[in-house]
PDB file of C-alpha atoms in Angstrom:
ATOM      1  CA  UNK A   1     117.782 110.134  82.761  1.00 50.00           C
ATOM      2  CA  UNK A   2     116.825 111.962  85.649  1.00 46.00           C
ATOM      3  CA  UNK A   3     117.360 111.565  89.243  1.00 45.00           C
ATOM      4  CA  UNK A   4     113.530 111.174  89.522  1.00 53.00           C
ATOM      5  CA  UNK A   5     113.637 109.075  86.591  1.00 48.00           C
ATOM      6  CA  UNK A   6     116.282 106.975  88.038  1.00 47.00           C
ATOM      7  CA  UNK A   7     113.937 106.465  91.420  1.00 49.00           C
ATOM      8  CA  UNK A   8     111.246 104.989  89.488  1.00 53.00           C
ATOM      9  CA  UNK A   9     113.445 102.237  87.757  1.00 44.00           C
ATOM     10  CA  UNK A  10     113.072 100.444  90.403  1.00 41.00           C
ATOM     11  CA  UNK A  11     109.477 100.865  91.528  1.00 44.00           C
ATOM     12  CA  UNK A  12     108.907  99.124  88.077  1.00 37.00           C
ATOM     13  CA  UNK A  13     111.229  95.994  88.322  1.00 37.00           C
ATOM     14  CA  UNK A  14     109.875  95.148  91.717  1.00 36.00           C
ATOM     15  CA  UNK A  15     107.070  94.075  89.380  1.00 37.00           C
ATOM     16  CA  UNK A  16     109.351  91.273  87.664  1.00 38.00           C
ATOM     17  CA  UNK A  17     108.951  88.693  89.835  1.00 39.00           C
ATOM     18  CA  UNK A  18     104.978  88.469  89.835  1.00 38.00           C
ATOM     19  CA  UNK A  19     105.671  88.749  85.446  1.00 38.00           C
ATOM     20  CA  UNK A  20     107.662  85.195  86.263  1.00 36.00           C
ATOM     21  CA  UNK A  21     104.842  83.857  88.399  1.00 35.00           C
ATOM     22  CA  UNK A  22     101.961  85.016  85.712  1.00 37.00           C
ATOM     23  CA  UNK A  23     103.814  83.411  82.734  1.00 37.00           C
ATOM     24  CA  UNK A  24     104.521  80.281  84.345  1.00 39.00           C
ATOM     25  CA  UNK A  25     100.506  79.312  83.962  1.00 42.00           C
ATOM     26  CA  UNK A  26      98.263  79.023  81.395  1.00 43.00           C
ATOM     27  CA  UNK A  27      96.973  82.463  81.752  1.00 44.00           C
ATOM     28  CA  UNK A  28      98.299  85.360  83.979  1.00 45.00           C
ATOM     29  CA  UNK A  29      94.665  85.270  85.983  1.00 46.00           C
ATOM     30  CA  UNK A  30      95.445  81.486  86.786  1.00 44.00           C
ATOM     31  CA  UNK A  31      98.631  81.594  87.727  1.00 41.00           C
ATOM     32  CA  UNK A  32      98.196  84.868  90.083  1.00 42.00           C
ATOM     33  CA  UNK A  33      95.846  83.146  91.658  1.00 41.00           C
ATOM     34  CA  UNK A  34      98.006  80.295  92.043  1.00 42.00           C
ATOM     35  CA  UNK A  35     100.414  82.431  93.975  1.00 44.00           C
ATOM     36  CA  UNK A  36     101.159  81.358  97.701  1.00 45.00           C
ATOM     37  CA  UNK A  37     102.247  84.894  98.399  1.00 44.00           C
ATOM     38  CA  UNK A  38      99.029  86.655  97.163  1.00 44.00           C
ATOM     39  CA  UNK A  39      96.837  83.953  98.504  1.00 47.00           C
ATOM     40  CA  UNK A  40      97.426  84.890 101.489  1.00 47.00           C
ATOM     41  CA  UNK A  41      96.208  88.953 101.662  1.00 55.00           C
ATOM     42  CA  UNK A  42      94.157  88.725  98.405  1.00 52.00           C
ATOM     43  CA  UNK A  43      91.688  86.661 100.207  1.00 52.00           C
ATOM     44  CA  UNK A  44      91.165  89.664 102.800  1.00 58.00           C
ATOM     45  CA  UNK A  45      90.823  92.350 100.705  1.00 75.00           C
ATOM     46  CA  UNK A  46      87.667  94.132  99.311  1.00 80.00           C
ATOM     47  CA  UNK A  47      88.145  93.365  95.690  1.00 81.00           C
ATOM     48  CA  UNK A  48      88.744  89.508  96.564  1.00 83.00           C
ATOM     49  CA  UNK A  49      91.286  86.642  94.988  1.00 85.00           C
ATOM     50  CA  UNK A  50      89.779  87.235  91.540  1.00 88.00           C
ATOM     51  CA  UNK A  51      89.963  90.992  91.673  1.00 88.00           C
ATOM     52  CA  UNK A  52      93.302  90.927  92.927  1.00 91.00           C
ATOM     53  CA  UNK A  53      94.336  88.831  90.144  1.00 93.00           C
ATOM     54  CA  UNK A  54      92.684  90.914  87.561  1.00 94.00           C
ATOM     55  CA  UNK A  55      94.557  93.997  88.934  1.00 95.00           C
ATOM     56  CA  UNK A  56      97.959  91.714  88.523  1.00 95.00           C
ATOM     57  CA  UNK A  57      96.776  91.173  85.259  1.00 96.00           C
ATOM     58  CA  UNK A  58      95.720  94.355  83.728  1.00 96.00           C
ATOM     59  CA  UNK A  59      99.380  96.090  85.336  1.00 96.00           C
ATOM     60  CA  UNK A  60     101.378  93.300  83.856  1.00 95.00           C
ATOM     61  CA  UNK A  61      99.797  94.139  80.485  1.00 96.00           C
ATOM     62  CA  UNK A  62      99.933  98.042  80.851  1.00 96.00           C
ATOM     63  CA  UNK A  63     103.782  97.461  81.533  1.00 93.00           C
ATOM     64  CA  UNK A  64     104.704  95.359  79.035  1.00 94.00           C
ATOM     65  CA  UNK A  65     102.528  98.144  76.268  1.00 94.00           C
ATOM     66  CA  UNK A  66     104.578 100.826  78.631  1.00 94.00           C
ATOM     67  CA  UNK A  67     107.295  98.890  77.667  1.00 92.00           C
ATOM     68  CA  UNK A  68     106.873  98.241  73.861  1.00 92.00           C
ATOM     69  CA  UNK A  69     106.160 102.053  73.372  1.00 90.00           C
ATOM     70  CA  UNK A  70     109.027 103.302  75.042  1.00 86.00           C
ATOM     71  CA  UNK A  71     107.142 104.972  77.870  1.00 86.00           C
ATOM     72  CA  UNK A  72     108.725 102.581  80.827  1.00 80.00           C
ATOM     73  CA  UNK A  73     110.950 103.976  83.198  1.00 75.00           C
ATOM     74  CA  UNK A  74     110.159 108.004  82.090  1.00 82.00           C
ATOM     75  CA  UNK A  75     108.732 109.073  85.300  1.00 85.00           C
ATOM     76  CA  UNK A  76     105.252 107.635  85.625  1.00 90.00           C
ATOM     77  CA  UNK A  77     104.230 104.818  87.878  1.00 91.00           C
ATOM     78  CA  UNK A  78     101.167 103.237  87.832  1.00 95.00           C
ATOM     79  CA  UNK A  79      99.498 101.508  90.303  1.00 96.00           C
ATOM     80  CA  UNK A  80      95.873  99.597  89.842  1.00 97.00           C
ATOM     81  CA  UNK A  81      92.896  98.615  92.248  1.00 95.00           C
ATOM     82  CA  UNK A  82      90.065  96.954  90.906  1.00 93.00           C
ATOM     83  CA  UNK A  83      90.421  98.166  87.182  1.00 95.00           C
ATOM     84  CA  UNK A  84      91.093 101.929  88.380  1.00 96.00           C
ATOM     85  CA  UNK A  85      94.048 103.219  87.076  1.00 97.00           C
ATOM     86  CA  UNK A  86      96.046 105.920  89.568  1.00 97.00           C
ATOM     87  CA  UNK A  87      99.131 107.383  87.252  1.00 96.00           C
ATOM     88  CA  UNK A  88     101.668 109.455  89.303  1.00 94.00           C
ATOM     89  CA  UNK A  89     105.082 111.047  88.818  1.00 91.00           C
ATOM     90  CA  UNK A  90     106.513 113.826  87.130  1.00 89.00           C
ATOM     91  CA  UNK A  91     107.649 113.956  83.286  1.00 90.00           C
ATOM     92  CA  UNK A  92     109.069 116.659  81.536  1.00 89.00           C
ATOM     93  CA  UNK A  93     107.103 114.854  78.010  1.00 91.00           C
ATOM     94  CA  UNK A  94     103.657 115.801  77.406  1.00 92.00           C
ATOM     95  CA  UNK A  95     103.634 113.820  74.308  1.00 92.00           C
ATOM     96  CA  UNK A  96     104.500 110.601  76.247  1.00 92.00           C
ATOM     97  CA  UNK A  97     102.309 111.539  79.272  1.00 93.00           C
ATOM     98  CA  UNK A  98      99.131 111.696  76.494  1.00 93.00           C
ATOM     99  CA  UNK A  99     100.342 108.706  75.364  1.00 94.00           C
ATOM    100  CA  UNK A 100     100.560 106.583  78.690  1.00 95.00           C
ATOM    101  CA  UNK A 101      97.259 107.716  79.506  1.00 95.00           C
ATOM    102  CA  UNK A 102      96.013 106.440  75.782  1.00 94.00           C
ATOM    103  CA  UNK A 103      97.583 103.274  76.642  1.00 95.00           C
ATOM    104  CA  UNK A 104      95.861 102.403  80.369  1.00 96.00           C
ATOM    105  CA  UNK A 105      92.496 103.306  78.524  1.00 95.00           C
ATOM    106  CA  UNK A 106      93.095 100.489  76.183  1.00 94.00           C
ATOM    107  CA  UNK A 107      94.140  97.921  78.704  1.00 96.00           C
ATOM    108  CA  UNK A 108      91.514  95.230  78.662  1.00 95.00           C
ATOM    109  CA  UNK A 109      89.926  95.308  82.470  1.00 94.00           C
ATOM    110  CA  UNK A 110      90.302  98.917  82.901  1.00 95.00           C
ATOM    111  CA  UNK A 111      87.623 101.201  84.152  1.00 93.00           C
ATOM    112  CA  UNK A 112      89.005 104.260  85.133  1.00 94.00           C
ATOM    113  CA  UNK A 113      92.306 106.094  84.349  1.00 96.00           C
ATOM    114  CA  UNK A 114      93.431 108.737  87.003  1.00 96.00           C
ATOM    115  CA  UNK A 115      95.973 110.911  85.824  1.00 96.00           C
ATOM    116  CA  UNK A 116      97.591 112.608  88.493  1.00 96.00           C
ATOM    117  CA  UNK A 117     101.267 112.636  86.649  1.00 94.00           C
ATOM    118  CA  UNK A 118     102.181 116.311  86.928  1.00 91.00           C
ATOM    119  CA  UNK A 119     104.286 117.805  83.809  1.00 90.00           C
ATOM    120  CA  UNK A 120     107.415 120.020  84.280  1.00 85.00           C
ATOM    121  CA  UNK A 121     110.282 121.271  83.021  1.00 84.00           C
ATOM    122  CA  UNK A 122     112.159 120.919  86.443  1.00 76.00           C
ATOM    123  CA  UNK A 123     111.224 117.337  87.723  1.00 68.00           C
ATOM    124  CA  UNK A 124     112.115 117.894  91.480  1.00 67.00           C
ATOM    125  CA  UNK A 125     115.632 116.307  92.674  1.00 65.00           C
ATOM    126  CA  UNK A 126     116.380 114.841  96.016  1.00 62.00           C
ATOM    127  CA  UNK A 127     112.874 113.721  97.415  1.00 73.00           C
ATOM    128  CA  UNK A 128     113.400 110.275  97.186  1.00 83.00           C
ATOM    129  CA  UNK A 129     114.318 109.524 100.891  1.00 90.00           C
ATOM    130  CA  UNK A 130     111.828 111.740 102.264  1.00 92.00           C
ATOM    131  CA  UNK A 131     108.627 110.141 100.468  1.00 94.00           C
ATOM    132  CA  UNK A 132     109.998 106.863 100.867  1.00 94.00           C
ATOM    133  CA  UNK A 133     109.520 107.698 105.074  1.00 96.00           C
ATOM    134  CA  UNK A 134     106.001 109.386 104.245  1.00 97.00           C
ATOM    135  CA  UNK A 135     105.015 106.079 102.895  1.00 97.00           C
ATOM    136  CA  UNK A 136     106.193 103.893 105.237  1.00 97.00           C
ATOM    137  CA  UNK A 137     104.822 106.067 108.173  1.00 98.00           C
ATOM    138  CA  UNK A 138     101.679 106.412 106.691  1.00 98.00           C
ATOM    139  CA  UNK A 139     101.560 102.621 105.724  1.00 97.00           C
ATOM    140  CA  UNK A 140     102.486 101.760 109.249  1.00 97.00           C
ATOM    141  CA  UNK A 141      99.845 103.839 110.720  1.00 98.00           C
ATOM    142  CA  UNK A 142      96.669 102.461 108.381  1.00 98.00           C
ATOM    143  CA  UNK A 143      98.355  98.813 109.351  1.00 97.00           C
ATOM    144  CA  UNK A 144      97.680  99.923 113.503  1.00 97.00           C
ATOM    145  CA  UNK A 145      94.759 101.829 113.332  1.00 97.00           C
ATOM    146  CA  UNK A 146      92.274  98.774 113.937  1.00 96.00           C
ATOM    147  CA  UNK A 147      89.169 100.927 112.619  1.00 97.00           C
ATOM    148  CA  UNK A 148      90.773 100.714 108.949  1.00 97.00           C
ATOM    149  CA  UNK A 149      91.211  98.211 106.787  1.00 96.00           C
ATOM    150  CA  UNK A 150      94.632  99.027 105.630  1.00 95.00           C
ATOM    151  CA  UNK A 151      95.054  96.027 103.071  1.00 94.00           C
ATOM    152  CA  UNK A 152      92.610  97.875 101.109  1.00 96.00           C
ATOM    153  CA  UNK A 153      94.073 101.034 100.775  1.00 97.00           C
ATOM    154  CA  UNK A 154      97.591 101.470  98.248  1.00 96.00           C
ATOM    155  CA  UNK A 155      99.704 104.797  99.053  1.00 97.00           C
ATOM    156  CA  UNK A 156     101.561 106.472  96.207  1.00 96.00           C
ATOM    157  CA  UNK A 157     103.955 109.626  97.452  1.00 95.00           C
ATOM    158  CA  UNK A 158     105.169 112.024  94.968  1.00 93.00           C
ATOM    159  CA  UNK A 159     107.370 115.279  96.133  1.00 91.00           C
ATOM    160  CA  UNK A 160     105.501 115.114  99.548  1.00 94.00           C
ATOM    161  CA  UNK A 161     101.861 114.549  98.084  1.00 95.00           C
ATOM    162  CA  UNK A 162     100.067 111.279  98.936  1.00 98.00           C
ATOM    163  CA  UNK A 163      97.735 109.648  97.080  1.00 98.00           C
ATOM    164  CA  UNK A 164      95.246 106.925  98.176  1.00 98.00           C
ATOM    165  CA  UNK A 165      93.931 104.766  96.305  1.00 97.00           C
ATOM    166  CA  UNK A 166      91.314 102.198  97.824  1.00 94.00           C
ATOM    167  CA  UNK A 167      88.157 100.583  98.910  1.00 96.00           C
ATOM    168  CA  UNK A 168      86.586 102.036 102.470  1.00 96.00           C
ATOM    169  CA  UNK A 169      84.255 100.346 104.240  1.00 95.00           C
ATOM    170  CA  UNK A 170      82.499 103.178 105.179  1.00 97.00           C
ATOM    171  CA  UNK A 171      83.157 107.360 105.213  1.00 97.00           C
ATOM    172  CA  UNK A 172      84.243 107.184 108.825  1.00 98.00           C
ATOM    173  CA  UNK A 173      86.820 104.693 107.885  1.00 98.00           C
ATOM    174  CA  UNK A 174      87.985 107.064 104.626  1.00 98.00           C
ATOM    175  CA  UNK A 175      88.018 109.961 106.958  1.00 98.00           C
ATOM    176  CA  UNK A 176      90.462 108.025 109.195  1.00 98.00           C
ATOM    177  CA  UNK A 177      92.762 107.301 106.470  1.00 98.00           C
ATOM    178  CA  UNK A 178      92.655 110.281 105.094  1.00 98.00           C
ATOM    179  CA  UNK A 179      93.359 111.898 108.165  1.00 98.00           C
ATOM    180  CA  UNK A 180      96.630 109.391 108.917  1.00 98.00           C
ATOM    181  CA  UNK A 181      97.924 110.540 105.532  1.00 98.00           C
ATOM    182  CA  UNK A 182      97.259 114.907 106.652  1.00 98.00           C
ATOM    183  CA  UNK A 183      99.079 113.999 110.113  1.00 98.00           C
ATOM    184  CA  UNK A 184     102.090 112.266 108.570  1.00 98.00           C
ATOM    185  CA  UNK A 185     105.057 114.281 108.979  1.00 96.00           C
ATOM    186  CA  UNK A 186     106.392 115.743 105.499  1.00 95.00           C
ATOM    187  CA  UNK A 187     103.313 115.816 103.912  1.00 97.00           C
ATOM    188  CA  UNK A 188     102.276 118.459 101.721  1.00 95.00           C
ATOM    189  CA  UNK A 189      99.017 117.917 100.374  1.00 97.00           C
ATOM    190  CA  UNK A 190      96.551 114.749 100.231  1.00 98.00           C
ATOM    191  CA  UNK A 191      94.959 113.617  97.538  1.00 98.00           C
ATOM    192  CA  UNK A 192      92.394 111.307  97.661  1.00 98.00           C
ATOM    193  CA  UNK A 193      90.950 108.918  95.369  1.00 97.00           C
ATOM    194  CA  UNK A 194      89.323 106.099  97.620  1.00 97.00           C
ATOM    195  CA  UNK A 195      85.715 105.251  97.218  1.00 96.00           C
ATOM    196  CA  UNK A 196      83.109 103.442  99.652  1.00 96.00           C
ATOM    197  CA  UNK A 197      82.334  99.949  99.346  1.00 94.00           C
ATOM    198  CA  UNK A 198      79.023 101.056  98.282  1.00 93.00           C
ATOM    199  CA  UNK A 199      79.992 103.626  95.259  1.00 91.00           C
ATOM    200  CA  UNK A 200      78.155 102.661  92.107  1.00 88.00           C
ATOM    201  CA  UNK A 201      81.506 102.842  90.165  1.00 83.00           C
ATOM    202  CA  UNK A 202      82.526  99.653  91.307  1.00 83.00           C
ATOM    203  CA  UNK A 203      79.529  98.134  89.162  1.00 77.00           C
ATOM    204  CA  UNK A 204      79.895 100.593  86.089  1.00 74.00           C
ATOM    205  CA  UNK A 205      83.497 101.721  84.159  1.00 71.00           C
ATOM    206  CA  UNK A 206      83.921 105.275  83.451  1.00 70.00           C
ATOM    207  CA  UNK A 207      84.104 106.057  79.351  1.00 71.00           C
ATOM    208  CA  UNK A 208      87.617 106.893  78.448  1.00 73.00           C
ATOM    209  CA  UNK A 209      87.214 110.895  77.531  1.00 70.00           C
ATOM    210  CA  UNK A 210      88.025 112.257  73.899  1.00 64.00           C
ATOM    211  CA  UNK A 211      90.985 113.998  75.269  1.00 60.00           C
ATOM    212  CA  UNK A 212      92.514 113.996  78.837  1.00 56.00           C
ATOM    213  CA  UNK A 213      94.668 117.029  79.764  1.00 51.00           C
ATOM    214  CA  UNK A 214      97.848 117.120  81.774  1.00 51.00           C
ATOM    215  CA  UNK A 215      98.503 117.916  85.480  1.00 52.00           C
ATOM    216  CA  UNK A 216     100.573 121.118  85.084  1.00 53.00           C
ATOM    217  CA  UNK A 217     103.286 122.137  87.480  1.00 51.00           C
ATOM    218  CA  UNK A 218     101.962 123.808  90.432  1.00 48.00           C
ATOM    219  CA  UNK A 219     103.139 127.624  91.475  1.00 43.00           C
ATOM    220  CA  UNK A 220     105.184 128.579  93.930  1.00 42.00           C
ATOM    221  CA  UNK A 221     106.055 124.679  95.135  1.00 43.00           C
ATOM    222  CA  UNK A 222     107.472 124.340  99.060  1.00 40.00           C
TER     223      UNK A 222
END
């Protein structure tokens, strides 16, 4: 297992203790929304309790197939808001990246599969520290910039690139964001995947595609 590997180990199990909380209900929906400690911010957020729940729901299931089909802990972290699926990492297995994304498509709930994994034969050592800090500075400065709505907005950091992944009220506010994540120190590129309030894909899922090609290692990487 690689060092990178190794990182996202525990990315994953942080996920355990909402699995104990969704199987002590009836159903995981029910008992997510029974939560105290989602209650709380769920409420607030663009998507709403239910939404919130659903997400909870369709990751819990996309681990546990992860799981079954030996795809957990191989590089790739997923992380969901409002059905849309945003895959990251890097993974020196094409055959298991096609087969994570084949997976998240199937996952009842889900409406969109990003795939923003990148596939290498060098998965980059000794980043961990560094886009741990890009993701708490940028989290800290969505949280204290009172013109966005941070609770809507989930940061993923990968070898120095963010991704976003939310809901913006409006394209000033995504601007904004976007703009915290280019001025955070460390960062090398931003990619964005938030959509307005307003964006018609909230009301209609994307069609998986027939075939959905890899994110191949970049030249000449800084």
């Amino acid at each position: 297992m690689t060092p990178r590997q190794q990182r996202r180990r525990p990315r994953w199990v942080l996920i355990l203790p909402a699995a104990v909380v969704a199987t002590a209900g009836c159903t995981p929906v029910g008992a997510a929304i029974g939560a105290g400690a989602m209650v709380g911010t769920a409420v607030a957020e663009e998507r709403g309790l239910d939404g919130t729940a659903r997400d909870v729901e369709i990751k819990l299931t996309l681990l546990k197939r992860y799981d079954d089909r030996n795809v957990l802990f191989r590089g790739i972290a997923a992380t969901v808001m409002e059905g849309r699926v945003l895959l990251t990492g890097q993974i020196t297995d094409a055959a298991v990246l096609d087969e994570a994304v084949r997976i998240a498509w199937r996952v009842d709930g889900v409406r969109e599969v990003i795939n923003e994994v990148v596939l290498t034969d060098r998965p980059e050592p000794g980043t961990d520290l560094r886009d741990a800090l890009i993701e708490a500075d940028l989290r800290q400065a969505l949280m204290f910039d009172t013109s966005v709505l941070a609770i809507n907005y989930a940061v993923e950091v990968e070898d120095g690139i963010v991704y976003l992944l939310g809901i913006a009220q409006s394209e000033t506010e995504r601007r904004r964001a976007v703009a915290h994540a280019r001025a955070t120190n460390y960062v090398r590129r931003v990619v964005d995947h938030t959509i307005l309030k307003t964006d018609p894909r909230r009301a209609v899922a994307a069609p998986p595609p027939a075939a959905v090609p890899p994110v191949v290692q970049e030249e000449g990487r800084s």
